PDB file of C-alpha atoms and ligand atoms in Angstrom:
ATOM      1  CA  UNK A 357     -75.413 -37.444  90.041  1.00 67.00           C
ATOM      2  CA  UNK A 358     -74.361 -37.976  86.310  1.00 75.00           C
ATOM      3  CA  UNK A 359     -72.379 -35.703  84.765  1.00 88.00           C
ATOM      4  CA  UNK A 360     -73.715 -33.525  81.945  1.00 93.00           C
ATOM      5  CA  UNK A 361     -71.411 -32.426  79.147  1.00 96.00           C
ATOM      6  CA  UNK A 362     -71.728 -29.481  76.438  1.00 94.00           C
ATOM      7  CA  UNK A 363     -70.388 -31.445  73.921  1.00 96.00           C
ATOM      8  CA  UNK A 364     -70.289 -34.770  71.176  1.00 98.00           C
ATOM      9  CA  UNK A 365     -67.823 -36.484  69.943  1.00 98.00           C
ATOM     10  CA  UNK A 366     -67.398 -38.072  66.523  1.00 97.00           C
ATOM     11  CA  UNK A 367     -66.504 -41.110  66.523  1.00 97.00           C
ATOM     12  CA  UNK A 368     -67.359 -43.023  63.550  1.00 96.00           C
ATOM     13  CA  UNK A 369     -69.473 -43.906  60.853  1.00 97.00           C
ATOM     14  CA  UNK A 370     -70.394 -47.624  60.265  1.00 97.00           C
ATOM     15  CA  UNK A 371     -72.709 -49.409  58.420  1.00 97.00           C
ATOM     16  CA  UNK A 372     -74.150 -51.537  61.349  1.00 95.00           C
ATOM     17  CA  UNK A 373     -75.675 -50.458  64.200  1.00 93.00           C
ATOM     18  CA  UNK A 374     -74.731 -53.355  66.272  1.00 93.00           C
ATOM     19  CA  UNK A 375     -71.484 -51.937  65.798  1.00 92.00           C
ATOM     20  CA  UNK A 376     -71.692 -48.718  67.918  1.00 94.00           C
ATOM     21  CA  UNK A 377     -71.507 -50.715  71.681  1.00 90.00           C
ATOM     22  CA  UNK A 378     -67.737 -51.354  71.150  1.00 94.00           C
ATOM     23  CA  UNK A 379     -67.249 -47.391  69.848  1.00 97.00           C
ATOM     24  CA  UNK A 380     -69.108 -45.717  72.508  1.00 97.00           C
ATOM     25  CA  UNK A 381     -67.284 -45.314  75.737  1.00 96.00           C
ATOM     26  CA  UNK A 382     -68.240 -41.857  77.616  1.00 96.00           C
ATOM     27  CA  UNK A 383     -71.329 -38.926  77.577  1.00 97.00           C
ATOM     28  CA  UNK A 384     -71.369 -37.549  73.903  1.00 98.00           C
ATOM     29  CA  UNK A 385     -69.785 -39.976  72.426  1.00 98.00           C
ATOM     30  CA  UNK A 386     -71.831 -40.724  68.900  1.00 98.00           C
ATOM     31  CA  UNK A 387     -71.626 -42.823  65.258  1.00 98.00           C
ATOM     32  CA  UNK A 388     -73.415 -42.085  62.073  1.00 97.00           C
ATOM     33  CA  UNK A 389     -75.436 -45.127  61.226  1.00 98.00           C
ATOM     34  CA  UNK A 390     -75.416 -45.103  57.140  1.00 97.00           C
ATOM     35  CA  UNK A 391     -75.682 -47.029  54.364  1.00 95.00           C
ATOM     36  CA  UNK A 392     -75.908 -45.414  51.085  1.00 95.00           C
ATOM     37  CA  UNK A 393     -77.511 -42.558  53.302  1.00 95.00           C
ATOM     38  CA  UNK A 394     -77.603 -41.302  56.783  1.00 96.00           C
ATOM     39  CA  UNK A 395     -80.040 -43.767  58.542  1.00 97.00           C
ATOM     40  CA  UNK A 396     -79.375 -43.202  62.269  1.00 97.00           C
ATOM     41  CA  UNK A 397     -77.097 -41.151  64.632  1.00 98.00           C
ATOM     42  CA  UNK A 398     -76.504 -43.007  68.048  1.00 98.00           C
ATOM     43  CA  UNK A 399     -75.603 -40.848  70.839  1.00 98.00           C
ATOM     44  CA  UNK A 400     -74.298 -41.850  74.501  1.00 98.00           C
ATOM     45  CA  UNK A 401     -76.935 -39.718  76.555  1.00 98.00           C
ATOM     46  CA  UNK A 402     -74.946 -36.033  77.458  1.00 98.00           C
ATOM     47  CA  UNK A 403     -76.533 -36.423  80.323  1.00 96.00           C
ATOM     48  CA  UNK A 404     -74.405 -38.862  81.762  1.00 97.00           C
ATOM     49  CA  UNK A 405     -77.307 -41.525  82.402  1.00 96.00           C
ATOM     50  CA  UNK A 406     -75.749 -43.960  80.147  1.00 96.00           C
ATOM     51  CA  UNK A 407     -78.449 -44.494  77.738  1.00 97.00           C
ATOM     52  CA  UNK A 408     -78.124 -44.597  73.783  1.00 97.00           C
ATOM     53  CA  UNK A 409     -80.134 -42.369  71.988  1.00 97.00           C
ATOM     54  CA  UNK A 410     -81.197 -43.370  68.522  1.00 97.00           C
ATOM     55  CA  UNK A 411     -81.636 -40.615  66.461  1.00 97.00           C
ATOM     56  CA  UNK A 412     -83.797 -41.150  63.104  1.00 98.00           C
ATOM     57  CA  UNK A 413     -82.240 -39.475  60.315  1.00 98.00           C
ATOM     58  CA  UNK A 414     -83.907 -41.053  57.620  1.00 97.00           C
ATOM     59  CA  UNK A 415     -87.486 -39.969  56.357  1.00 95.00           C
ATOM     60  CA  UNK A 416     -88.253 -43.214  55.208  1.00 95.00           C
ATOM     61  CA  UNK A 417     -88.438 -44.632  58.143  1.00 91.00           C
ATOM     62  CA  UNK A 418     -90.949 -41.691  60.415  1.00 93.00           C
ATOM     63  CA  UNK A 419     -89.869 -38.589  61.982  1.00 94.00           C
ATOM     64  CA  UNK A 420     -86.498 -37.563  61.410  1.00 98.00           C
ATOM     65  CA  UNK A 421     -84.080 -35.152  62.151  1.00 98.00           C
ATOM     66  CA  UNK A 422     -82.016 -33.278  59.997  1.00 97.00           C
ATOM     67  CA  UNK A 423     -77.658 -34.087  60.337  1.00 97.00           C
ATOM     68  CA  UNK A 424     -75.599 -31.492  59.291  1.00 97.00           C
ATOM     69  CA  UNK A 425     -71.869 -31.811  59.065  1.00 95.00           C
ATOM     70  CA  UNK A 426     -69.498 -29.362  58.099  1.00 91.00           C
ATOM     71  CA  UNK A 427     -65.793 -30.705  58.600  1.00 89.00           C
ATOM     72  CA  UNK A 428     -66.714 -32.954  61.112  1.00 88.00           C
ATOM     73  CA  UNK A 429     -68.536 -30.377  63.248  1.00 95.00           C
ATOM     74  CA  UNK A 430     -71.872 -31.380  63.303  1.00 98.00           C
ATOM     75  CA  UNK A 431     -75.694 -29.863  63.612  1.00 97.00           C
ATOM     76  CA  UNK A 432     -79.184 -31.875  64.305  1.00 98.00           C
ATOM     77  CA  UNK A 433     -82.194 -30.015  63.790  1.00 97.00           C
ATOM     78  CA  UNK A 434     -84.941 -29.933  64.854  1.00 96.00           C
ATOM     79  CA  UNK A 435     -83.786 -30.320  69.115  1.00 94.00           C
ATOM     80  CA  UNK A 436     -83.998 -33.605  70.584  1.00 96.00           C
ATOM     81  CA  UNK A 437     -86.039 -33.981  73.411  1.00 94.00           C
ATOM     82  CA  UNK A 438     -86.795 -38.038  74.963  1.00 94.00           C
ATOM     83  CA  UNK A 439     -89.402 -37.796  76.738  1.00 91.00           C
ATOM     84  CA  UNK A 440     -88.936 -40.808  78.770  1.00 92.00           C
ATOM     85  CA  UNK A 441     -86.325 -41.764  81.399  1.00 94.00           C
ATOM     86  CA  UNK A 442     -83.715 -39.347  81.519  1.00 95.00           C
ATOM     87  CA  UNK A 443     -85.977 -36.770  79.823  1.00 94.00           C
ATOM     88  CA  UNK A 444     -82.997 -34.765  78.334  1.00 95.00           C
ATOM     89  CA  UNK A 445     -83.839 -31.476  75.858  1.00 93.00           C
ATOM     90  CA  UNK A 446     -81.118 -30.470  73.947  1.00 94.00           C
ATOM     91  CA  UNK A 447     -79.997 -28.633  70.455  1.00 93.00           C
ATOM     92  CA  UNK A 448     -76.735 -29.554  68.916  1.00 96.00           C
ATOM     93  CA  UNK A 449     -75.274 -26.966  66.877  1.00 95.00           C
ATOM     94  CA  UNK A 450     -71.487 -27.506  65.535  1.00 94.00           C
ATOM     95  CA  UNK A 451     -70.702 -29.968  68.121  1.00 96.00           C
ATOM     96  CA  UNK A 452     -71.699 -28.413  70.653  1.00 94.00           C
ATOM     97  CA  UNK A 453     -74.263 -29.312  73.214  1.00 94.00           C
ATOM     98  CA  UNK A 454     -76.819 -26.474  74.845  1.00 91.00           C
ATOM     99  CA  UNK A 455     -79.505 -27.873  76.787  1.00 90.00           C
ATOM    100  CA  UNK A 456     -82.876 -26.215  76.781  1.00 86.00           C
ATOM    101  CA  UNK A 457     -85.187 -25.578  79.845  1.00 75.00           C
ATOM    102  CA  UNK A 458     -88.179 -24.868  78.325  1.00 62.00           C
ATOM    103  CA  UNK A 459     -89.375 -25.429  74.557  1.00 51.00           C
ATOM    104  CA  UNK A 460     -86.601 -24.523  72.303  1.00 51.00           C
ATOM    105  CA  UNK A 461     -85.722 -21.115  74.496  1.00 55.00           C
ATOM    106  CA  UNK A 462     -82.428 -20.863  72.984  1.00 57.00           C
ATOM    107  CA  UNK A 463     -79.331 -20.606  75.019  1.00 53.00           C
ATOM    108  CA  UNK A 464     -77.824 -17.139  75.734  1.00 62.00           C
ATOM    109  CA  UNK A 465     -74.876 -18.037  74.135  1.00 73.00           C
ATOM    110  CA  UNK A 466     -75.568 -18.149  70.715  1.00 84.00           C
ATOM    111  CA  UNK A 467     -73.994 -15.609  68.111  1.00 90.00           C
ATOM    112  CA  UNK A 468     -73.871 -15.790  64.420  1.00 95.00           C
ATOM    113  CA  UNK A 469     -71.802 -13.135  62.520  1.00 96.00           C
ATOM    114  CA  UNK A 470     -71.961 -10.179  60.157  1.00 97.00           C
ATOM    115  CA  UNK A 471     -71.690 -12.131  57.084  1.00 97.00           C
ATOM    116  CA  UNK A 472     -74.605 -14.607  57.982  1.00 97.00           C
ATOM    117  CA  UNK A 473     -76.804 -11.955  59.071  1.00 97.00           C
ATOM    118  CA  UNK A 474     -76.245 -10.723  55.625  1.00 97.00           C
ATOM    119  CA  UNK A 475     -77.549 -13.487  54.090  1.00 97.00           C
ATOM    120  CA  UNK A 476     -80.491 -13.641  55.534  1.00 97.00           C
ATOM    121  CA  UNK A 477     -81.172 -10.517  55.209  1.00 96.00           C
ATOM    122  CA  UNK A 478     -81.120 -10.995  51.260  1.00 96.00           C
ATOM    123  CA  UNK A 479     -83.503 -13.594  51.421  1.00 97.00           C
ATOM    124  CA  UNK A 480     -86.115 -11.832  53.830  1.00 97.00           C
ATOM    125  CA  UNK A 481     -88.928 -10.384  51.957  1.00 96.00           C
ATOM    126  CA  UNK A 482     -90.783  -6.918  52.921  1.00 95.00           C
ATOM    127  CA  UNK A 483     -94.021  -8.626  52.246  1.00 93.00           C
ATOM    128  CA  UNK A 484     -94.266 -12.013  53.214  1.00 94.00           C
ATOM    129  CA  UNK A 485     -93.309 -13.785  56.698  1.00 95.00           C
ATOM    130  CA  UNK A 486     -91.280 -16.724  55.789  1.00 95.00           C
ATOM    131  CA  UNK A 487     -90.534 -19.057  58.076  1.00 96.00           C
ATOM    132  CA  UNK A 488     -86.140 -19.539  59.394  1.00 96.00           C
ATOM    133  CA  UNK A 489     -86.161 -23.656  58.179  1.00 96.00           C
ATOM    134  CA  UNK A 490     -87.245 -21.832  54.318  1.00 97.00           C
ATOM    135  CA  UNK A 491     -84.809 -19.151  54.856  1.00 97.00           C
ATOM    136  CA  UNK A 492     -82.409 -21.302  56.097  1.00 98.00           C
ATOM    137  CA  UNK A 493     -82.760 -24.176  52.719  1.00 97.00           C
ATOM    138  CA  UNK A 494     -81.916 -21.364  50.499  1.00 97.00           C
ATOM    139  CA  UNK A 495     -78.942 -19.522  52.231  1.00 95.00           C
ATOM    140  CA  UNK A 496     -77.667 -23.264  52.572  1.00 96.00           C
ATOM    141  CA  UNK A 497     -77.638 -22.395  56.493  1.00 97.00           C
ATOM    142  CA  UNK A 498     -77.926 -24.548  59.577  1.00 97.00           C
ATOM    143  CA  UNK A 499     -81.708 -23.682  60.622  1.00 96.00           C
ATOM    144  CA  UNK A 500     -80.447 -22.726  64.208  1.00 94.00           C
ATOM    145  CA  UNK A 501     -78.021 -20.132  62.556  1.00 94.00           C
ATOM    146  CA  UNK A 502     -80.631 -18.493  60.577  1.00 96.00           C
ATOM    147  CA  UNK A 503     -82.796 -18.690  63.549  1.00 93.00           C
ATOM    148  CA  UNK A 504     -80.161 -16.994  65.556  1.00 93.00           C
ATOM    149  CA  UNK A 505     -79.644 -14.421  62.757  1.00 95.00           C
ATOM    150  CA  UNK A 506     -83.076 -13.215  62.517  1.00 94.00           C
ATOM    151  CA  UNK A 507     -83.341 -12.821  66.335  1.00 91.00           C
ATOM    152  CA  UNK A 508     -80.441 -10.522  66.027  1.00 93.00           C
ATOM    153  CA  UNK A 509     -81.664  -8.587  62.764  1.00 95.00           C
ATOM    154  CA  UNK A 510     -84.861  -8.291  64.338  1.00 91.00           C
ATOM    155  CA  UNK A 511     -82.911  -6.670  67.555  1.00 90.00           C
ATOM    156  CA  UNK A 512     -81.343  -4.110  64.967  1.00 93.00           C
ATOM    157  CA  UNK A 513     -84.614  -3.341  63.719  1.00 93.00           C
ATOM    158  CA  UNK A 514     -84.105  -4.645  60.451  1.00 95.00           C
ATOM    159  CA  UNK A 515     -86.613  -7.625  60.344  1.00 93.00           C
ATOM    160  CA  UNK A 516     -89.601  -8.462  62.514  1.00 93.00           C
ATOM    161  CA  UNK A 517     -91.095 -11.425  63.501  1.00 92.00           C
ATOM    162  CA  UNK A 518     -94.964 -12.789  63.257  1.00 90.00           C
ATOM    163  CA  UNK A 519     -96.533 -12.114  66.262  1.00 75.00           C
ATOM    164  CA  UNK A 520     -97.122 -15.697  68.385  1.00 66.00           C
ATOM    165  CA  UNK A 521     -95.395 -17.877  71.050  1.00 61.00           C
ATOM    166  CA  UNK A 522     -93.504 -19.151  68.491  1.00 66.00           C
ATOM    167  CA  UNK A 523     -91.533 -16.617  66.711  1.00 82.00           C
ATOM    168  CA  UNK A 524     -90.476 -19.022  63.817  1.00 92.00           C
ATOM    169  CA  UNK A 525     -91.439 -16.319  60.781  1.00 95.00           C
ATOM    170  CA  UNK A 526     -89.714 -13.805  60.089  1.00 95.00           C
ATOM    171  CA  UNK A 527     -90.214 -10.705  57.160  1.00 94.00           C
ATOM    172  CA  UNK A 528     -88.096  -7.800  56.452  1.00 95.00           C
ATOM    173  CA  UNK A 529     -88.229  -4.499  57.912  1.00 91.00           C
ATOM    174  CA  UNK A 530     -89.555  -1.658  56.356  1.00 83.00           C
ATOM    175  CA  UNK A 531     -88.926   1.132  58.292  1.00 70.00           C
ATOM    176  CA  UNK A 532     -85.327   0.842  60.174  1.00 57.00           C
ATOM    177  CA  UNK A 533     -85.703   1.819  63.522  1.00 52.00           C
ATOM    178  CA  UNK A 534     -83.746   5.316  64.250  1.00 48.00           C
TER     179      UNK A 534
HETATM  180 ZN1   ZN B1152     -79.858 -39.222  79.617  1.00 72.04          ZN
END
């Protein structure tokens, strides 16, 4: 059985993908693919198949996913899910790997704290659902942190969330539950 792990591993960025055989060496290993912009992240499979993964980053070229990198801790959005071989579903949020089991259910580790509650909060309206990617572009947050932060204002009763499977819009409160 391969071995899964819960996290990535930076390891460089170059400017040729050809490059990233003699860089990757174990599960979560990855390079940044980039000239002039992000074009491509390359990931060693965290499932411990073996496999690259090549990870679009750049619109241009089709569907993409978003890279975000704070201090080389690093964020992809949406989740990445190959739906061939291995099959692997994860998120990566700040390095950190969480695997999902069914369509983005969000691992029950996830915590975001006071202060980025608050900003969301600021940016909820009483009167319009707005969906967390929005909410997220204009607090400057990683989508899966404003995701997580409406989940846990909704819990305090200060926001709510559009009714649906999908629970991806969110609108302020206006009552606050006693
Ligand atoms: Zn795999």
């Amino acid at each position: 059985m391969p071995q899964r792990v819960n996290q990535i591993y930076y390891k460089e960025t170059i400017e040729n993908r050809s490059n990233s055989k003699d860089l990757l060496f174990k599960a979560g290993d990855f390079v940044i693919v980039k000239r002039g912009i992000p074009r491509l992240l390359i990931l060693r499979c965290p499932c411990g198949c073996g496999d690259d993964l090549l990870i679009n980053l750049d619109k241009r070229s089709g569907k993409a996913w978003r890279l975000y990198s704070r201090f080389e801790s690093f964020s992809l959005f949406p989740s990445y899910w190959r739906d061939t071989a291995c099959g692997s579903h994860f998120i990566i949020w700040e390095n950190r790997i969480y695997w999902c089991y069914r369509t983005n259910e969000l691992d029950e580790g996830w915590r975001v704290n006071e202060r980025i509650e608050n900003k969301v909060l600021e940016v909820l309206k009483e009167n319009e659902y707005r969906h967390y990617i929005e909410l997220a572009d204009e607090c400057g947050l990683i989508p899966w942190e404003c995701l997580q932060a409406c989940k846990q204002l909704s819990r305090k009763g200060l926001c709510i969330s559009k009714n649906g499977v999908s629970k991806e819009q969110f609108k302020k409160s206006t009552s606050k539950i006693q």
